[in-house]
Short mmCIF file of C-alpha atoms and ligand atoms in Angstrom, two decimals:
data_model
loop_
_atom_site.label_atom_id
_atom_site.label_comp_id
_atom_site.label_asym_id
_atom_site.label_seq_id
_atom_site.Cartn_x
_atom_site.Cartn_y
_atom_site.Cartn_z
CA MET A 688 -13.74 201.38 -101.09
CA ASN A 689 -11.76 198.94 -99.88
CA PHE A 690 -13.40 195.46 -100.71
CA CYS A 691 -14.92 194.02 -103.83
CA SER A 692 -18.07 193.24 -102.61
CA ASN A 693 -18.16 190.12 -104.14
CA CYS A 694 -15.64 188.65 -103.56
CA GLY A 695 -14.08 190.60 -100.50
CA SER A 696 -10.92 190.94 -101.68
CA ALA A 697 -8.75 194.22 -101.35
CA LYS A 698 -7.25 194.29 -105.08
CA LEU A 699 -9.47 197.17 -106.40
CA GLU A 700 -8.36 199.59 -108.92
CA LYS A 701 -10.04 202.88 -109.95
CA ILE A 702 -9.58 202.41 -113.77
CA ILE A 703 -11.51 203.37 -116.76
CA PRO A 704 -13.29 200.32 -117.82
CA GLU A 705 -13.57 198.93 -121.91
CA GLY A 706 -16.91 200.74 -123.24
CA ASP A 707 -17.33 202.76 -119.99
CA ASN A 708 -15.95 206.80 -120.18
CA LEU A 709 -15.90 207.19 -115.99
CA GLU A 710 -13.96 205.90 -113.77
CA ARG A 711 -14.73 202.96 -111.52
CA PHE A 712 -13.29 200.70 -108.43
CA VAL A 713 -12.82 197.33 -110.71
CA CYS A 714 -12.12 194.02 -108.11
CA ARG A 715 -8.70 192.18 -109.82
CA GLU A 716 -9.73 189.02 -108.38
CA CYS A 717 -13.23 188.46 -109.62
CA GLY A 718 -13.12 191.19 -112.47
CA THR A 719 -16.74 192.80 -110.78
CA ILE A 720 -17.17 196.93 -111.41
CA HIS A 721 -18.57 198.98 -108.85
CA TYR A 722 -20.91 201.83 -109.75
CA THR A 723 -21.76 204.33 -107.10
CA ASN A 724 -24.56 206.67 -107.90
CA PRO A 725 -26.57 209.37 -106.43
CA ASN A 726 -28.94 209.26 -103.69
CA ILE A 727 -32.36 210.14 -103.74
CA VAL A 728 -34.09 212.31 -100.46
CA THR A 729 -37.16 212.09 -100.50
CA GLY A 730 -40.19 213.75 -97.82
CA VAL A 731 -43.50 215.79 -97.56
CA LEU A 732 -44.17 219.32 -96.91
CA PRO A 733 -47.38 218.68 -94.70
CA TYR A 734 -49.95 221.55 -94.36
CA THR A 735 -53.37 221.86 -93.39
CA LYS A 736 -56.45 223.20 -94.30
CA ASN A 737 -55.32 226.19 -92.14
CA LYS A 738 -52.15 226.66 -94.45
CA GLU A 739 -50.20 225.71 -91.32
CA ILE A 740 -47.30 223.60 -92.22
CA LEU A 741 -45.46 220.63 -90.15
CA LEU A 742 -41.86 221.38 -89.54
CA CYS A 743 -39.50 218.70 -87.51
CA ARG A 744 -36.29 219.52 -85.39
CA ARG A 745 -33.85 217.53 -86.02
CA SER A 746 -32.41 215.46 -83.14
CA ILE A 747 -29.89 213.62 -85.20
CA GLU A 748 -26.62 214.43 -87.19
CA PRO A 749 -26.36 216.19 -89.49
CA ARG A 750 -27.82 219.64 -88.54
CA SER A 751 -29.23 218.16 -84.96
CA GLY A 752 -31.17 220.90 -83.44
CA PHE A 753 -32.23 222.39 -86.80
CA TRP A 754 -36.09 222.02 -88.50
CA THR A 755 -36.98 220.01 -91.21
CA LEU A 756 -39.37 218.83 -93.44
CA PRO A 757 -39.96 215.06 -93.05
CA ALA A 758 -37.72 213.28 -95.31
CA GLY A 759 -35.37 210.65 -95.31
CA PHE A 760 -33.06 208.40 -97.86
CA LEU A 761 -35.20 205.99 -100.45
CA GLU A 762 -34.92 202.10 -99.87
CA ASN A 763 -34.58 199.44 -102.63
CA GLY A 764 -37.92 198.41 -103.56
CA GLU A 765 -40.00 202.03 -103.00
CA THR A 766 -41.48 204.76 -104.90
CA ILE A 767 -40.50 207.99 -104.28
CA GLU A 768 -44.28 208.19 -103.15
CA GLN A 769 -43.73 205.26 -100.66
CA GLY A 770 -40.89 206.65 -99.09
CA ALA A 771 -41.70 209.99 -98.20
CA ILE A 772 -45.25 208.77 -96.95
CA ARG A 773 -42.65 206.27 -95.05
CA GLU A 774 -39.89 208.74 -93.83
CA THR A 775 -43.52 211.05 -92.47
CA LEU A 776 -44.72 208.72 -90.34
CA GLU A 777 -40.99 207.65 -89.34
CA GLU A 778 -40.08 210.64 -88.38
CA ALA A 779 -43.04 212.89 -87.39
CA LYS A 780 -45.95 209.88 -86.30
CA LEU A 781 -47.56 211.58 -88.94
CA ILE A 782 -50.13 210.55 -92.33
CA VAL A 783 -50.81 212.96 -95.12
CA ASP A 784 -53.31 212.79 -97.87
CA ASP A 785 -53.46 214.08 -101.23
CA ILE A 786 -49.94 213.49 -101.83
CA ALA A 787 -48.79 215.22 -104.95
CA LEU A 788 -44.93 215.81 -106.02
CA PHE A 789 -43.70 219.31 -105.73
CA SER A 790 -40.32 219.99 -106.73
CA VAL A 791 -37.14 217.72 -107.68
CA ILE A 792 -34.12 219.12 -106.53
CA SER A 793 -30.42 218.21 -108.37
CA VAL A 794 -27.48 218.10 -106.11
CA PRO A 795 -25.26 217.86 -108.20
CA HIS A 796 -21.54 218.35 -106.06
CA ILE A 797 -23.22 215.77 -103.38
CA ASN A 798 -24.34 213.39 -105.50
CA GLN A 799 -28.22 213.89 -104.34
CA ILE A 800 -31.45 214.05 -105.89
CA TYR A 801 -34.25 215.43 -103.29
CA THR A 802 -37.59 215.35 -104.29
CA PHE A 803 -40.79 216.40 -101.79
CA PHE A 804 -44.61 215.85 -102.22
CA THR A 805 -46.76 218.22 -100.39
CA GLY A 806 -49.21 216.38 -98.77
CA GLN A 807 -52.78 216.89 -96.25
CA ILE A 808 -52.26 216.43 -92.54
CA VAL A 809 -54.81 213.76 -91.65
CA ASN A 810 -54.36 213.05 -87.57
CA ASP A 811 -54.00 215.69 -84.89
CA ASP A 812 -51.46 212.74 -82.69
CA PHE A 813 -48.28 213.82 -84.49
CA GLY A 814 -45.44 213.83 -82.44
CA PRO A 815 -41.63 213.78 -81.57
CA THR A 816 -39.84 210.53 -82.54
CA ALA A 817 -36.19 208.79 -82.05
CA GLU A 818 -34.97 211.56 -85.10
CA SER A 819 -36.89 214.49 -84.24
CA SER A 820 -36.85 216.19 -80.94
CA GLU A 821 -40.47 218.13 -81.82
CA VAL A 822 -42.72 217.89 -84.23
CA LYS A 823 -45.02 221.29 -84.44
CA LEU A 824 -46.96 223.46 -86.99
CA PHE A 825 -46.18 226.68 -88.19
CA SER A 826 -48.17 229.22 -89.66
CA ILE A 827 -46.58 230.78 -92.47
CA GLU A 828 -45.33 234.17 -90.65
CA GLU A 829 -43.67 231.58 -87.78
CA ILE A 830 -41.37 230.04 -90.03
CA PRO A 831 -38.56 229.79 -88.72
CA TRP A 832 -35.42 230.65 -91.93
CA ASP A 833 -32.72 231.17 -89.92
CA GLU A 834 -32.88 227.43 -88.18
CA LEU A 835 -33.69 225.46 -91.15
CA ALA A 836 -31.72 222.29 -91.55
CA PHE A 837 -30.96 222.18 -95.46
CA PRO A 838 -30.86 224.33 -98.45
CA THR A 839 -33.56 221.83 -100.01
CA VAL A 840 -35.94 223.12 -97.44
CA VAL A 841 -35.83 226.43 -98.11
CA LYS A 842 -36.27 225.90 -101.70
CA THR A 843 -39.00 223.82 -101.28
CA LEU A 844 -40.91 226.08 -98.52
CA GLU A 845 -40.08 229.48 -100.54
CA LEU A 846 -41.65 227.86 -103.48
CA TYR A 847 -44.58 226.89 -102.14
CA LEU A 848 -45.33 230.34 -100.72
CA GLN A 849 -44.90 231.56 -103.44
CA ASN A 850 -46.48 229.42 -105.47
CA GLY A 851 -48.90 226.75 -103.89
CA LYS A 852 -49.32 223.75 -105.20
CA GLY A 853 -50.49 221.92 -107.84
CA GLU A 854 -47.04 222.99 -109.84
CA VAL A 855 -44.38 220.87 -109.85
CA PHE A 856 -41.00 222.37 -110.08
CA ASN A 857 -37.23 221.27 -111.37
CA GLU A 858 -34.42 222.81 -109.65
CA THR A 859 -30.94 222.81 -109.30
CA LEU A 860 -28.76 224.03 -105.84
CA SER A 861 -25.15 224.33 -105.75
CA TYR A 862 -24.14 225.54 -102.28
ZN1 ZN B 339 -14.07 190.86 -106.37
#
């Protein structure tokens, strides 16, 4: 952090504010304390009645070219469910129904929390978007394990294939 988001001053110093126990960037001009907190990534594990799973091939970094579940950063003012539905529409033109929270994965060393919902696929005119070069249904046997983008996606798919939907998993990854 280089500039104060309140007054624009460059006079920021990293100190432990009074009554706090962690270092923060504090503005020496206006006194604003700048907190940084983990980001939430929210998404959907879309399935069909025939037990196929939909994956998107990323066309943007990080991990461009690898397959992922549709997911992205939560926006201000959204619930994690709204964010997951929005990202699924944006990344795959996909509409899902019967949404249920499935996995919450803390990744503390990169300051991220992932939440995935299961959702039944409604429309069949899903397809590629600016963020996904390919959007495709996979049978369980076809899942491209070696080409998955993120450990959180691997973990969520493993939990789903081992347990099915209906249970909520609280996991921590340190990859
Ligand atoms: Zn300031």
